[in-house]
Amino acid sequence: MRDGMPEGHTIRALGDQWLAHQNERFVLESPSHSVPGLQDLDGQELTEVATHGKHLFLRFGQGWLHVHLGRFGRFYWHERTRTMPEPRAIVRVRFISESIWVDLVGPIAVAVVNEHQKDEIESRLGADPLVKGADTQAARRQLQASKRAIGALLMDQSIIAGIGNIYRAELLWRSRVDPYTPGTSISDELFEQLWHDARLLLEAGVRDYQANEPTHTVGLPLPDGSSPLPAVFGKRNHTQVYQRAGLECARCGALVQQAEMSGRTLFWCPGCQVL
Ligand SMILES: [Zn+2]
């Protein structure tokens, strides 16, 4: 089972999946005729794949296809050995090469963009923890200048790109940070810790996705160097607080709480997230 809300790790894993088809020539169809300019990319080779946070860019010939899956978008992959039916009306783009056909359904954004427009989209995004050597200084300054809650700031893609609802909850629990702490109270050291832990979780998430496993954080080494806690008992045992409201925290025994923050449900433990 995969969680239905793509975070940065999902997009990175999808990017790798596309990269396996680099240099293949693709027929591109939009059954709903809803992607202007798609005909310019039709019949071209896939030459480059780029990801930035939750954004995926596929280069066909001289242009890029920009895709943001949002919460419900998906690619459906098929080998060409399977019969290819007529696309359903909800298919935004069908990609057909000699080896595969892929249907893109339900993205919040799909558009043909040029190099300049791609740069413009990326300039609005913060640093991506999955990019080695990413410049963290701008992200740290923006975060520390804000009075908004850290739980909201971690979801702000213009500060750090790629963290979604699962990982904001897990990151804050792992570093014992109260999600309502304002950005102005986050020290340099704590920012660095959160950044490195975000990378660790996102990289683990890429591996989970590739193995078709649920996103898990239980068992990953904690930032304070303590031993990973044993898997906790409950309806979801692969996360520590995410979707575990009302269950006991594995670290302190207090009950995990939930509340709305940034339009999504936040989960945290009031017993041990006190920083
Ligand atoms: Zn706790």
Tab-separated table of C-alpha atoms and ligand atoms in Angstrom:
chain	number	residue	atom	x	y	z
A	1	MET	CA	0.000	0.000	0.000
A	2	ARG	CA	1.193	3.485	-0.777
A	3	ASP	CA	-0.027	6.632	0.889
A	4	GLY	CA	-2.120	8.640	-1.519
A	5	MET	CA	-0.447	11.966	-0.860
A	6	PRO	CA	2.766	12.350	-2.784
A	7	GLU	CA	5.543	14.067	-0.836
A	8	GLY	CA	8.955	14.863	-2.282
A	9	HIS	CA	10.173	11.285	-1.942
A	10	THR	CA	7.352	9.988	-4.142
A	11	ILE	CA	8.203	12.475	-6.853
A	12	ARG	CA	11.899	11.597	-6.673
A	13	ALA	CA	11.082	7.894	-6.978
A	14	LEU	CA	8.752	8.635	-9.901
A	15	GLY	CA	11.517	10.687	-11.505
A	16	ASP	CA	13.813	7.655	-11.289
A	17	GLN	CA	11.072	5.508	-12.804
A	18	TRP	CA	10.827	7.904	-15.761
A	19	LEU	CA	14.602	8.063	-16.052
A	20	ALA	CA	14.644	4.339	-16.785
A	21	HIS	CA	12.927	5.281	-20.079
A	22	GLN	CA	15.323	8.056	-21.053
A	23	ASN	CA	15.983	8.256	-24.810
A	24	GLU	CA	12.760	6.451	-25.635
A	25	ARG	CA	10.507	8.191	-28.118
A	26	PHE	CA	7.011	8.959	-26.816
A	27	VAL	CA	3.682	9.545	-28.453
A	28	LEU	CA	1.798	11.965	-26.191
A	29	GLU	CA	-1.970	12.185	-26.262
A	30	SER	CA	-4.388	14.281	-24.282
A	31	PRO	CA	-7.814	12.666	-24.712
A	32	SER	CA	-9.446	15.652	-23.022
A	33	HIS	CA	-7.471	18.130	-25.182
A	34	SER	CA	-6.692	19.978	-21.977
A	35	VAL	CA	-2.920	20.410	-22.243
A	36	PRO	CA	-2.092	23.279	-24.637
A	37	GLY	CA	1.133	22.836	-26.582
A	38	LEU	CA	1.348	19.084	-25.995
A	39	GLN	CA	1.601	18.480	-29.751
A	40	ASP	CA	5.019	20.223	-29.682
A	41	LEU	CA	6.394	17.447	-27.451
A	42	ASP	CA	4.565	14.610	-29.211
A	43	GLY	CA	6.867	12.105	-30.922
A	44	GLN	CA	10.022	13.397	-29.211
A	45	GLU	CA	12.517	11.495	-27.083
A	46	LEU	CA	12.458	11.791	-23.312
A	47	THR	CA	15.866	13.394	-22.820
A	48	GLU	CA	15.869	14.669	-19.242
A	49	VAL	CA	14.025	14.228	-15.952
A	50	ALA	CA	14.134	16.747	-13.108
A	51	THR	CA	12.422	16.874	-9.730
A	52	HIS	CA	12.178	19.707	-7.231
A	53	GLY	CA	10.113	19.051	-4.106
A	54	LYS	CA	6.714	17.884	-5.292
A	55	HIS	CA	7.269	19.052	-8.890
A	56	LEU	CA	8.258	16.747	-11.744
A	57	PHE	CA	9.668	17.942	-15.078
A	58	LEU	CA	9.981	15.678	-18.127
A	59	ARG	CA	11.905	16.975	-21.112
A	60	PHE	CA	10.726	15.879	-24.546
A	61	GLY	CA	12.807	17.445	-27.315
A	62	GLN	CA	12.957	21.199	-26.764
A	63	GLY	CA	10.156	21.506	-24.207
A	64	TRP	CA	9.309	20.374	-20.699
A	65	LEU	CA	6.157	18.814	-19.357
A	66	HIS	CA	5.594	20.130	-15.842
A	67	VAL	CA	3.544	17.886	-13.536
A	68	HIS	CA	2.322	18.487	-9.994
A	69	LEU	CA	0.322	15.515	-8.777
A	70	GLY	CA	-1.270	17.269	-5.804
A	71	ARG	CA	-2.961	14.975	-3.334
A	72	PHE	CA	-4.784	12.707	-5.724
A	73	GLY	CA	-2.838	12.679	-8.983
A	74	ARG	CA	-1.275	9.419	-10.180
A	75	PHE	CA	0.645	7.835	-13.010
A	76	TYR	CA	-0.645	4.415	-14.056
A	77	TRP	CA	2.191	2.368	-15.606
A	78	HIS	CA	1.678	-0.494	-18.036
A	79	GLU	CA	3.960	-2.673	-20.124
A	80	ARG	CA	3.224	-2.569	-23.842
A	81	THR	CA	2.601	-6.314	-23.649
A	82	ARG	CA	-0.749	-5.451	-22.044
A	83	THR	CA	-3.557	-4.447	-24.350
A	84	MET	CA	-3.919	-0.699	-24.498
A	85	PRO	CA	-7.583	0.299	-24.220
A	86	GLU	CA	-8.954	3.660	-25.335
A	87	PRO	CA	-8.085	6.198	-22.629
A	88	ARG	CA	-10.861	7.156	-20.252
A	89	ALA	CA	-11.980	10.788	-20.350
A	90	ILE	CA	-10.260	11.536	-17.025
A	91	VAL	CA	-6.828	10.757	-18.494
A	92	ARG	CA	-4.984	14.070	-18.868
A	93	VAL	CA	-1.977	12.701	-20.743
A	94	ARG	CA	-1.221	9.263	-22.164
A	95	PHE	CA	2.480	8.553	-22.795
A	96	ILE	CA	3.241	5.741	-25.257
A	97	SER	CA	6.715	4.408	-26.047
A	98	GLU	CA	7.786	1.084	-27.560
A	99	SER	CA	8.036	-0.464	-24.101
A	100	ILE	CA	5.381	1.229	-21.957
A	101	TRP	CA	2.178	3.203	-21.846
A	102	VAL	CA	1.439	5.462	-18.905
A	103	ASP	CA	-1.737	7.336	-18.036
A	104	LEU	CA	-1.595	10.520	-15.980
A	105	VAL	CA	-4.815	11.032	-14.010
A	106	GLY	CA	-5.891	13.732	-11.567
A	107	PRO	CA	-2.851	16.047	-11.271
A	108	ILE	CA	-3.449	19.565	-9.949
A	109	ALA	CA	-1.120	20.885	-12.644
A	110	VAL	CA	0.139	19.632	-15.989
A	111	ALA	CA	1.510	22.063	-18.561
A	112	VAL	CA	4.020	22.403	-21.353
A	113	VAL	CA	6.692	24.917	-20.292
A	114	ASN	CA	9.919	26.243	-21.769
A	115	GLU	CA	13.269	26.471	-19.983
A	116	HIS	CA	12.541	29.982	-18.713
A	117	GLN	CA	9.137	29.022	-17.316
A	118	LYS	CA	10.663	25.971	-15.646
A	119	ASP	CA	13.241	28.218	-13.947
A	120	GLU	CA	10.458	30.522	-12.842
A	121	ILE	CA	8.532	27.665	-11.214
A	122	GLU	CA	11.693	26.462	-9.471
A	123	SER	CA	12.581	29.959	-8.272
A	124	ARG	CA	9.369	29.969	-6.228
A	125	LEU	CA	10.376	26.753	-4.473
A	126	GLY	CA	12.586	26.392	-1.430
A	127	ALA	CA	15.588	24.081	-1.155
A	128	ASP	CA	14.892	20.356	-1.557
A	129	PRO	CA	16.459	18.151	1.161
A	130	LEU	CA	16.830	15.339	-1.396
A	131	VAL	CA	19.244	17.469	-3.426
A	132	LYS	CA	22.755	16.915	-2.071
A	133	GLY	CA	24.534	20.193	-1.413
A	134	ALA	CA	21.282	22.216	-1.558
A	135	ASP	CA	21.709	25.724	-0.169
A	136	THR	CA	20.046	25.661	3.252
A	137	GLN	CA	20.889	29.253	4.234
A	138	ALA	CA	17.925	30.900	2.535
A	139	ALA	CA	15.545	28.302	3.981
A	140	ARG	CA	16.935	28.782	7.492
A	141	ARG	CA	16.716	32.586	7.301
A	142	GLN	CA	13.131	32.533	5.988
A	143	LEU	CA	12.034	30.063	8.626
A	144	GLN	CA	13.701	31.895	11.521
A	145	ALA	CA	12.223	35.238	10.386
A	146	SER	CA	8.645	33.968	10.635
A	147	LYS	CA	6.339	34.020	13.645
A	148	ARG	CA	4.252	31.278	12.028
A	149	ALA	CA	4.234	27.856	13.672
A	150	ILE	CA	7.001	25.449	12.681
A	151	GLY	CA	4.306	22.886	11.785
A	152	ALA	CA	3.016	25.298	9.129
A	153	LEU	CA	6.466	26.449	7.981
A	154	LEU	CA	7.622	22.889	7.250
A	155	MET	CA	4.701	22.527	4.820
A	156	ASP	CA	5.459	25.839	3.076
A	157	GLN	CA	6.976	24.715	-0.236
A	158	SER	CA	8.543	28.133	-0.833
A	159	ILE	CA	10.800	27.556	2.204
A	160	ILE	CA	11.568	23.821	2.063
A	161	ALA	CA	10.326	21.866	-0.946
A	162	GLY	CA	9.141	18.294	-0.583
A	163	ILE	CA	7.853	17.886	2.985
A	164	GLY	CA	4.207	16.902	3.199
A	165	ASN	CA	1.791	15.996	5.933
A	166	ILE	CA	3.278	12.666	7.003
A	167	TYR	CA	6.815	13.939	7.386
A	168	ARG	CA	6.005	17.253	9.102
A	169	ALA	CA	4.344	15.235	11.879
A	170	GLU	CA	7.099	12.650	12.112
A	171	LEU	CA	9.974	15.159	11.858
A	172	LEU	CA	8.642	17.250	14.738
A	173	TRP	CA	8.037	14.185	16.917
A	174	ARG	CA	11.522	12.822	16.207
A	175	SER	CA	13.152	16.094	17.319
A	176	ARG	CA	10.664	16.588	20.208
A	177	VAL	CA	9.514	19.921	18.789
A	178	ASP	CA	6.106	21.389	19.686
A	179	PRO	CA	4.432	22.042	16.294
A	180	TYR	CA	3.183	25.431	17.548
A	181	THR	CA	6.723	26.749	18.190
A	182	PRO	CA	7.191	29.935	16.127
A	183	GLY	CA	9.902	29.949	13.477
A	184	THR	CA	11.644	32.755	15.370
A	185	SER	CA	12.367	30.320	18.236
A	186	ILE	CA	14.075	27.715	16.042
A	187	SER	CA	17.846	27.787	16.675
A	188	ASP	CA	20.456	27.244	13.968
A	189	GLU	CA	21.267	23.875	15.511
A	190	LEU	CA	17.639	22.747	15.558
A	191	PHE	CA	17.156	23.879	11.959
A	192	GLU	CA	20.198	21.834	10.865
A	193	GLN	CA	18.891	18.832	12.778
A	194	LEU	CA	15.447	19.087	11.154
A	195	TRP	CA	17.009	19.538	7.709
A	196	HIS	CA	19.243	16.469	8.014
A	197	ASP	CA	16.432	14.417	9.478
A	198	ALA	CA	14.145	15.508	6.621
A	199	ARG	CA	16.729	14.158	4.177
A	200	LEU	CA	16.992	10.885	6.097
A	201	LEU	CA	13.209	10.418	6.091
A	202	LEU	CA	12.754	11.426	2.448
A	203	GLU	CA	15.539	9.067	1.350
A	204	ALA	CA	13.926	6.255	3.335
A	205	GLY	CA	10.637	7.244	1.684
A	206	VAL	CA	12.171	6.836	-1.794
A	207	ARG	CA	13.255	3.305	-0.847
A	208	ASP	CA	9.812	2.490	0.607
A	209	TYR	CA	8.107	3.711	-2.534
A	210	GLN	CA	10.411	1.719	-4.795
A	211	ALA	CA	9.777	-1.395	-2.706
A	212	ASN	CA	6.013	-0.713	-2.820
A	213	GLU	CA	5.975	-0.485	0.971
A	214	PRO	CA	4.065	2.022	3.101
A	215	THR	CA	5.971	5.124	4.137
A	216	HIS	CA	7.526	4.251	7.489
A	217	THR	CA	9.571	6.103	10.080
A	218	VAL	CA	9.527	3.560	12.905
A	219	GLY	CA	12.956	1.960	13.174
A	220	LEU	CA	14.902	4.830	11.609
A	221	PRO	CA	17.651	6.228	13.912
A	222	LEU	CA	16.515	9.272	15.887
A	223	PRO	CA	18.343	12.637	15.668
A	224	ASP	CA	19.356	12.583	19.358
A	225	GLY	CA	21.278	9.349	18.794
A	226	SER	CA	18.899	7.254	20.881
A	227	SER	CA	18.049	3.769	19.738
A	228	PRO	CA	15.051	3.449	17.507
A	229	LEU	CA	11.954	2.593	19.498
A	230	PRO	CA	10.326	-0.738	18.845
A	231	ALA	CA	7.359	-0.737	16.522
A	232	VAL	CA	4.386	0.534	18.441
A	233	PHE	CA	1.093	-1.231	18.767
A	234	GLY	CA	-1.900	0.255	17.004
A	235	LYS	CA	-3.852	0.480	13.818
A	236	ARG	CA	-0.906	2.119	12.033
A	237	ASN	CA	2.413	0.849	13.245
A	238	HIS	CA	4.765	2.335	10.673
A	239	THR	CA	4.617	5.941	11.936
A	240	GLN	CA	5.023	7.392	15.434
A	241	VAL	CA	2.290	10.042	15.437
A	242	TYR	CA	0.883	10.382	11.914
A	243	GLN	CA	-2.713	9.087	11.928
A	244	ARG	CA	-2.286	7.813	15.489
A	245	ALA	CA	-4.526	10.276	17.350
A	246	GLY	CA	-5.793	8.810	20.605
A	247	LEU	CA	-3.081	6.133	20.745
A	248	GLU	CA	-0.202	6.149	23.227
A	249	CYS	CA	3.075	7.790	22.259
A	250	ALA	CA	5.780	5.113	22.143
A	251	ARG	CA	8.271	7.458	23.811
A	252	CYS	CA	6.297	8.916	26.728
A	253	GLY	CA	2.904	7.219	26.877
A	254	ALA	CA	0.849	10.411	26.465
A	255	LEU	CA	-1.994	10.264	23.951
A	256	VAL	CA	-1.251	11.521	20.449
A	257	GLN	CA	-3.366	14.560	19.558
A	258	GLN	CA	-4.682	15.880	16.266
A	259	ALA	CA	-5.602	19.385	15.112
A	260	GLU	CA	-5.956	21.330	11.884
A	261	MET	CA	-2.870	23.243	10.710
A	262	SER	CA	-2.216	24.595	7.189
A	263	GLY	CA	-5.420	22.996	6.003
A	264	ARG	CA	-4.254	19.492	6.866
A	265	THR	CA	-4.554	17.347	9.973
A	266	LEU	CA	-1.541	17.659	12.237
A	267	PHE	CA	-0.598	14.859	14.646
A	268	TRP	CA	1.701	15.341	17.632
A	269	CYS	CA	2.434	14.208	21.173
A	270	PRO	CA	1.900	16.945	23.794
A	271	GLY	CA	3.798	14.835	26.360
A	272	CYS	CA	7.266	14.848	24.805
A	273	GLN	CA	7.137	17.463	22.004
A	274	VAL	CA	7.991	20.350	24.267
A	275	LEU	CA	10.872	22.181	22.534
B	1	ZN	ZN	5.345	11.502	23.646
